[in-house]
PDB file of C-alpha atoms in Angstrom:
ATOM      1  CA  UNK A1238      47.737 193.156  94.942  1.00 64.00           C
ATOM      2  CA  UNK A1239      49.588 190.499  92.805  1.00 64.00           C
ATOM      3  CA  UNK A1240      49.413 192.758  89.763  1.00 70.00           C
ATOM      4  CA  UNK A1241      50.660 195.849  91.702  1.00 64.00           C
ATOM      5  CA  UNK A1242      53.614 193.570  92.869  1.00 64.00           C
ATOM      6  CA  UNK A1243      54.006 192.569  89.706  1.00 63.00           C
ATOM      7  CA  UNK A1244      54.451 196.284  88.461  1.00 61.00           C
ATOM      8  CA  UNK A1245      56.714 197.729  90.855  1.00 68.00           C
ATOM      9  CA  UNK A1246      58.928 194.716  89.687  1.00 65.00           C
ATOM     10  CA  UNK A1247      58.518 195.258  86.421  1.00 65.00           C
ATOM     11  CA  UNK A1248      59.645 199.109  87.165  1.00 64.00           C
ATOM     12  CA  UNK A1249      62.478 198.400  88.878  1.00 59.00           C
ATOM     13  CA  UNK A1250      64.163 196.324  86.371  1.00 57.00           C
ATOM     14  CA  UNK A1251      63.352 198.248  83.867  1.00 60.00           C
ATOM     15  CA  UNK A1252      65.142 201.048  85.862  1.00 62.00           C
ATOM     16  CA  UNK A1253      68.258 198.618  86.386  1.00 54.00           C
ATOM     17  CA  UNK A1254      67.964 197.940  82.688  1.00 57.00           C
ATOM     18  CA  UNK A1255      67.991 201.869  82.011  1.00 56.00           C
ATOM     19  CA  UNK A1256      70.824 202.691  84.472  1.00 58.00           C
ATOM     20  CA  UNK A1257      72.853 200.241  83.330  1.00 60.00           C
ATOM     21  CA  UNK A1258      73.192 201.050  79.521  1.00 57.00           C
ATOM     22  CA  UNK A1259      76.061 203.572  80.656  1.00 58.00           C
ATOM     23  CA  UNK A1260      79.098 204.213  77.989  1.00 57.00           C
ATOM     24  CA  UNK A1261      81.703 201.910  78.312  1.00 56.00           C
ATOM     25  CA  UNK A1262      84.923 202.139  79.944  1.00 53.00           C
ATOM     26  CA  UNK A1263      87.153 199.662  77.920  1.00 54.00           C
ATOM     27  CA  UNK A1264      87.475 202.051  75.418  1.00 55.00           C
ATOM     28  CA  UNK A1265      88.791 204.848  77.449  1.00 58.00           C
ATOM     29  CA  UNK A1266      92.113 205.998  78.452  1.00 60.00           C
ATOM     30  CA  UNK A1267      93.347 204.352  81.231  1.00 62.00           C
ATOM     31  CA  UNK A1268      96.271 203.320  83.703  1.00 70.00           C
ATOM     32  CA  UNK A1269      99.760 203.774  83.955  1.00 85.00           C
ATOM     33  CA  UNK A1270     101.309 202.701  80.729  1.00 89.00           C
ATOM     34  CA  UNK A1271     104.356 200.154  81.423  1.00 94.00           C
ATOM     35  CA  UNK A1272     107.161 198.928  79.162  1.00 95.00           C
ATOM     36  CA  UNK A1273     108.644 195.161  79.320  1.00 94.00           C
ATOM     37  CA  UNK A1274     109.797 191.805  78.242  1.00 95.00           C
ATOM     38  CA  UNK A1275     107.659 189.371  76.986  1.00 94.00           C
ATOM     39  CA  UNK A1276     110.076 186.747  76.880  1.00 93.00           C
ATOM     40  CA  UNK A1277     110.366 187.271  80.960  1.00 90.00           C
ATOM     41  CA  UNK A1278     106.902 185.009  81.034  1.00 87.00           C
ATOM     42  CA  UNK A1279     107.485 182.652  78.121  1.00 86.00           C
ATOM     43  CA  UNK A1280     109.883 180.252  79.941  1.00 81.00           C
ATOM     44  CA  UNK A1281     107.526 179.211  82.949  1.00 79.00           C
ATOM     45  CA  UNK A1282     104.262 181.579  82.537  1.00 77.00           C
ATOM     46  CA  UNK A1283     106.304 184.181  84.732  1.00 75.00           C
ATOM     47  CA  UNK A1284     107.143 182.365  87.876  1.00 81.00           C
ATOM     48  CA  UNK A1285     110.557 183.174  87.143  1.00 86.00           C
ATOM     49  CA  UNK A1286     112.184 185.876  84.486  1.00 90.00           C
ATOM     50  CA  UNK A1287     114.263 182.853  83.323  1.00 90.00           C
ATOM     51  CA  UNK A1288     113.969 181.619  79.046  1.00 92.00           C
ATOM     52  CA  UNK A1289     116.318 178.146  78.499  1.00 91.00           C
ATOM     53  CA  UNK A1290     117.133 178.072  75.477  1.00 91.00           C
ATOM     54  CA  UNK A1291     119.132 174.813  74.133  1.00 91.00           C
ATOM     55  CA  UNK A1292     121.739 174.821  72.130  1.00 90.00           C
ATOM     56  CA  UNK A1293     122.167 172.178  69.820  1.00 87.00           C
ATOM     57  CA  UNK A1294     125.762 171.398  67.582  1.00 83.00           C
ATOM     58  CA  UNK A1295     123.577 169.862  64.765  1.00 81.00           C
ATOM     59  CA  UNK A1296     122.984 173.516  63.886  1.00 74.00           C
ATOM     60  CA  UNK A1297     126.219 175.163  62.133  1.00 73.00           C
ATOM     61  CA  UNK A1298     125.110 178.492  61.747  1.00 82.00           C
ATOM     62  CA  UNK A1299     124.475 180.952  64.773  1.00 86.00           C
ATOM     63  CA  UNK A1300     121.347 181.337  66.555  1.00 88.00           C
ATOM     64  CA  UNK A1301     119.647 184.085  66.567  1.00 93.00           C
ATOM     65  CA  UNK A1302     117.000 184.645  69.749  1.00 93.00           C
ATOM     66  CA  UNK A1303     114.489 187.005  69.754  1.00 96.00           C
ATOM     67  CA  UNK A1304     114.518 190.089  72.865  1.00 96.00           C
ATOM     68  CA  UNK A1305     111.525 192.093  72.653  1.00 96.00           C
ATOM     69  CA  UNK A1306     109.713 195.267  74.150  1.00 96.00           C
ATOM     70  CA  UNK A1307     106.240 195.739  74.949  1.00 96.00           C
ATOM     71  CA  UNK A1308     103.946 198.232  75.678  1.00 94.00           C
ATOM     72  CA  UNK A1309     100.936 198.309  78.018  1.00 91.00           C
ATOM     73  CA  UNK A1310      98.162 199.952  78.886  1.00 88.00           C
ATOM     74  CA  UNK A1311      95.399 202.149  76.497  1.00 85.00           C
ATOM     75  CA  UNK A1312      96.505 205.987  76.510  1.00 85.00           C
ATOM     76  CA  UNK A1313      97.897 206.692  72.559  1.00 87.00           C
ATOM     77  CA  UNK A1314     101.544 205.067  71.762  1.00 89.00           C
ATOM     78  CA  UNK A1315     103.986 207.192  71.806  1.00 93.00           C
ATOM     79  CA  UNK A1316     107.713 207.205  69.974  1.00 96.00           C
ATOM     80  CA  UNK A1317     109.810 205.214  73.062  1.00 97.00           C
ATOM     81  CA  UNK A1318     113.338 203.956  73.231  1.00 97.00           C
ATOM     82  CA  UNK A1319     115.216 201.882  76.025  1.00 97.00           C
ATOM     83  CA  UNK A1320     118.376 200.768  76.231  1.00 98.00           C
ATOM     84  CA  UNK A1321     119.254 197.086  76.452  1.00 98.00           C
ATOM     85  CA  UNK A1322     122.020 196.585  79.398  1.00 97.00           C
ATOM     86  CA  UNK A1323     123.479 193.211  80.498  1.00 97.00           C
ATOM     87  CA  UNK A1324     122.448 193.114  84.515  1.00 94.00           C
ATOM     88  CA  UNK A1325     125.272 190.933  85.605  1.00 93.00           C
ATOM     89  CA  UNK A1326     125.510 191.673  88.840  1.00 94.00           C
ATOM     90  CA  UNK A1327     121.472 190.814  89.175  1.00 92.00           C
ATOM     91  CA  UNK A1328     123.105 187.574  87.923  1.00 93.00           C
ATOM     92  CA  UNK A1329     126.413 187.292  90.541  1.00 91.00           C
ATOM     93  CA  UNK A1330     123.854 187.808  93.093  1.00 91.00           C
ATOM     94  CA  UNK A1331     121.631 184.634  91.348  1.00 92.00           C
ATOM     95  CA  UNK A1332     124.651 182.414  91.054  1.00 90.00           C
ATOM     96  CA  UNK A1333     125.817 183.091  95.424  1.00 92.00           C
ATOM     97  CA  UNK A1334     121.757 182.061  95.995  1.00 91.00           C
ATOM     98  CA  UNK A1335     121.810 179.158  93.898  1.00 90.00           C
ATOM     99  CA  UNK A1336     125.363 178.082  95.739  1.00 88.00           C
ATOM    100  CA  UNK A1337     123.701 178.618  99.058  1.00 89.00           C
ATOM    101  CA  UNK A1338     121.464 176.290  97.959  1.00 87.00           C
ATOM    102  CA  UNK A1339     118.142 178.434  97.596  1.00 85.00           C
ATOM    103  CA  UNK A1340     115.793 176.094  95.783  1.00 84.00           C
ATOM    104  CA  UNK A1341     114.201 179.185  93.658  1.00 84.00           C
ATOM    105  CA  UNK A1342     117.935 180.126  92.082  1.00 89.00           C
ATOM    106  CA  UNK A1343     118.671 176.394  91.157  1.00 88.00           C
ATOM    107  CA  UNK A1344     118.795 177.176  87.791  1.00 89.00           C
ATOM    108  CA  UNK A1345     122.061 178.854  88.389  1.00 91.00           C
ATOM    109  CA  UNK A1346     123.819 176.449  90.083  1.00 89.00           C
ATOM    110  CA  UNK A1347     126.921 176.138  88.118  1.00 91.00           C
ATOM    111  CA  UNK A1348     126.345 179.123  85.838  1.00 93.00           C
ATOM    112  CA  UNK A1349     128.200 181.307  84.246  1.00 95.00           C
ATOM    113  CA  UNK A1350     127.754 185.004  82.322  1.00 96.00           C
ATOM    114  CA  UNK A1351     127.958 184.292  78.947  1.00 96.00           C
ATOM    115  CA  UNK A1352     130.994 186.668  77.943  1.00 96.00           C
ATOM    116  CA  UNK A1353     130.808 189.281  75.685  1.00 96.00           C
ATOM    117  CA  UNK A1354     132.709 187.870  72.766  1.00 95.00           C
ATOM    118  CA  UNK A1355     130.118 184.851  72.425  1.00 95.00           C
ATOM    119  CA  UNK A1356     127.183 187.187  70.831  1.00 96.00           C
ATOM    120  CA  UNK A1357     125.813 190.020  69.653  1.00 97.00           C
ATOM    121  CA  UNK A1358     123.073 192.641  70.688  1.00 97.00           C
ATOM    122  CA  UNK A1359     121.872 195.841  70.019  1.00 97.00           C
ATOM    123  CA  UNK A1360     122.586 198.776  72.173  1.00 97.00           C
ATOM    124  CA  UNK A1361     118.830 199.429  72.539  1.00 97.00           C
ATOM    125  CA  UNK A1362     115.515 198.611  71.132  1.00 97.00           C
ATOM    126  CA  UNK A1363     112.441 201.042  69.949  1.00 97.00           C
ATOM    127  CA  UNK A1364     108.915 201.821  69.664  1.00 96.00           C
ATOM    128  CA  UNK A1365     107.529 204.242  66.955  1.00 96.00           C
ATOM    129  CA  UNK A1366     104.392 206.363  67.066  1.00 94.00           C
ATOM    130  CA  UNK A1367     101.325 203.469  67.038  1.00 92.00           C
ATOM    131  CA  UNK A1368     103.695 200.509  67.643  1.00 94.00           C
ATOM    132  CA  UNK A1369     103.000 198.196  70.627  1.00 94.00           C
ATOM    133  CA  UNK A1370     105.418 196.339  70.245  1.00 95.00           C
ATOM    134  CA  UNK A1371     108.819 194.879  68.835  1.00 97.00           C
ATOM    135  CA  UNK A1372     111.766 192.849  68.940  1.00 97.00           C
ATOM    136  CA  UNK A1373     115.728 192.795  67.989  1.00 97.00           C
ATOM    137  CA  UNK A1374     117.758 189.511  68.393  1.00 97.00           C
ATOM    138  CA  UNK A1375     120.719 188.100  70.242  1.00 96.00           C
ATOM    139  CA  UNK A1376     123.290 186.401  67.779  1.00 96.00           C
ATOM    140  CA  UNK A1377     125.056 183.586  69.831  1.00 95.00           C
ATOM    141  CA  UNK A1378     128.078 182.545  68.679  1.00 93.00           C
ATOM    142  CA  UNK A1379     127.872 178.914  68.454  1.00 92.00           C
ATOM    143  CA  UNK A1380     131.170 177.879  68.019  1.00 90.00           C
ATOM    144  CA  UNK A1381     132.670 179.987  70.286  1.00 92.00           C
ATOM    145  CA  UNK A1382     130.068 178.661  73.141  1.00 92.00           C
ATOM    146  CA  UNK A1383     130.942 175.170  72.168  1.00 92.00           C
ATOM    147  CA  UNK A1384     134.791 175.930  71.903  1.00 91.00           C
ATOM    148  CA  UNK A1385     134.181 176.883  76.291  1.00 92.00           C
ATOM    149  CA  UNK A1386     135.225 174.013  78.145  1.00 92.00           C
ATOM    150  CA  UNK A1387     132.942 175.083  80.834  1.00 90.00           C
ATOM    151  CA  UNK A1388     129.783 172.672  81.423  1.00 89.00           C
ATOM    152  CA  UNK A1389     127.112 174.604  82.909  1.00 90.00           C
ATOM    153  CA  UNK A1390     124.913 176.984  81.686  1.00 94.00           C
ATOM    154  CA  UNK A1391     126.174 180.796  80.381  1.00 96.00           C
ATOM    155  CA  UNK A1392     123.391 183.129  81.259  1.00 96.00           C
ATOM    156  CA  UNK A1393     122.744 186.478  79.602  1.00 97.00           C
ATOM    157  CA  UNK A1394     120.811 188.746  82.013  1.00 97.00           C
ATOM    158  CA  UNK A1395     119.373 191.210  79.598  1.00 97.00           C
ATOM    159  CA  UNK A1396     117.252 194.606  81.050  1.00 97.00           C
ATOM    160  CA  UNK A1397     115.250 197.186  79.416  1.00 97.00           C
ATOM    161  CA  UNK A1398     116.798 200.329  81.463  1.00 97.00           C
ATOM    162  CA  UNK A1399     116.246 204.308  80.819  1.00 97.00           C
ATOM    163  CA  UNK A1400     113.066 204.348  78.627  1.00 97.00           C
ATOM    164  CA  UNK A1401     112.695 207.730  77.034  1.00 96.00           C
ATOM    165  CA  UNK A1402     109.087 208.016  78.064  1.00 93.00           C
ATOM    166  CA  UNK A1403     107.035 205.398  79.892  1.00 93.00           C
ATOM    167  CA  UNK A1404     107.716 203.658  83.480  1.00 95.00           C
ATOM    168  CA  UNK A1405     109.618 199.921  83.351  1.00 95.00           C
ATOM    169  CA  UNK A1406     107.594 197.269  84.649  1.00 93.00           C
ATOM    170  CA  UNK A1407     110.198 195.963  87.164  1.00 91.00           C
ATOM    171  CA  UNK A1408     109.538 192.663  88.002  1.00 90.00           C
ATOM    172  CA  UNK A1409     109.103 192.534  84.106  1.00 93.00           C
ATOM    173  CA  UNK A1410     111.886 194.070  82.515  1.00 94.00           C
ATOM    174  CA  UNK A1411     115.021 191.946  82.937  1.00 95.00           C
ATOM    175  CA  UNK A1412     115.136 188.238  81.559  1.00 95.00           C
ATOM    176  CA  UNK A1413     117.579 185.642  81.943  1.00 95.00           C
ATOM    177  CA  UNK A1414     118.671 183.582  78.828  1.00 96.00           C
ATOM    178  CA  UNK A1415     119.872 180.617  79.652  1.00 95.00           C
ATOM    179  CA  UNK A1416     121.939 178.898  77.381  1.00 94.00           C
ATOM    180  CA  UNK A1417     122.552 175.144  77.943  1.00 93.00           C
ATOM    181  CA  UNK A1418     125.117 173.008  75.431  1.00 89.00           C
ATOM    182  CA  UNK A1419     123.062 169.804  73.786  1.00 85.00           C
TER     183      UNK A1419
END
């Protein structure tokens, strides 16, 4: 009776085993493909889409920061182009929270959208066939920022907006740089 046990046991795993050895699925095409910012999750693991950024007056030349686009998902990368629009009324609305005193928007309080004259950024930022990923930059113009008698922070809301191809991850797709004066 014990060896008969013993058998079917032996059977059934062996049958788990056997079912089990299926062809994987990581290396099939899958889910929605999404385009966004990765610097939207470098400035607190993406609580917030907020990057501070601190500008020093040590450094005379500009500063150059770097606005990327990324691709996700596993279907074959495709040619894709967005356009890189400054969301400042994403950033009015930001600035009336933070003045209310929401707690989430405090690093607002006191802001200011960093006008258009301070830097400089490409109209929009592309993918070719195979790439995942890449990046353009934001020139700041350091001495006019430090030239601005204001004392808070300029903000630059930046958004990924009308990709050619591909959906925008939205909660993904717009980050505010924050620049503070050191």
């Amino acid at each position: 009776m014990k060896t008969v046990k013993y058998c079917i046991l032996s059977l059934f795993c062996v049958s788990l085993l056997l079912v089990s050895c299926e062809d994987n699925a990581k290396d099939e095409e899958w889910g929605i493909s999404l385009l966004y910012m990765p610097q939207s999750v470098l400035g607190d693991g993406g609580q917030t889409a907020n990057l501070s950024i601190g500008v020093h007056t040590s450094q005379q030349s500009d500063t150059s920061i770097v606005v990327g686009m990324y691709r996700s998902g596993l279907a074959p990368i495709e040619a894709v182009t967005a356009n890189l629009v400054i969301a400042s009324d994403t950033l009015a609305s930001a600035i009336k929270l933070a003045d209310a005193g929401d707690d989430t928007h405090k690093a607002f309080k006191n802001a200011k959208l960093l006008p258009s004259d301070y830097y400089e950024l490409p109209d929009n930022i592309s993918l070719s066939d195979g790439q995942r990923e890449n990046h353009v930059f934001i020139k700041l113009n350091k001495n006019k920022l430090f030239s601005d008698s204001h004392t808070g922070p300029f903000v630059l809301p930046v958004k990924l907006d009308k990709p050619t191809r591909y959906q925008l991850n939205e909660e993904r797709s717009l980050t505010f740089f924050i620049f503070s004066k050191k």
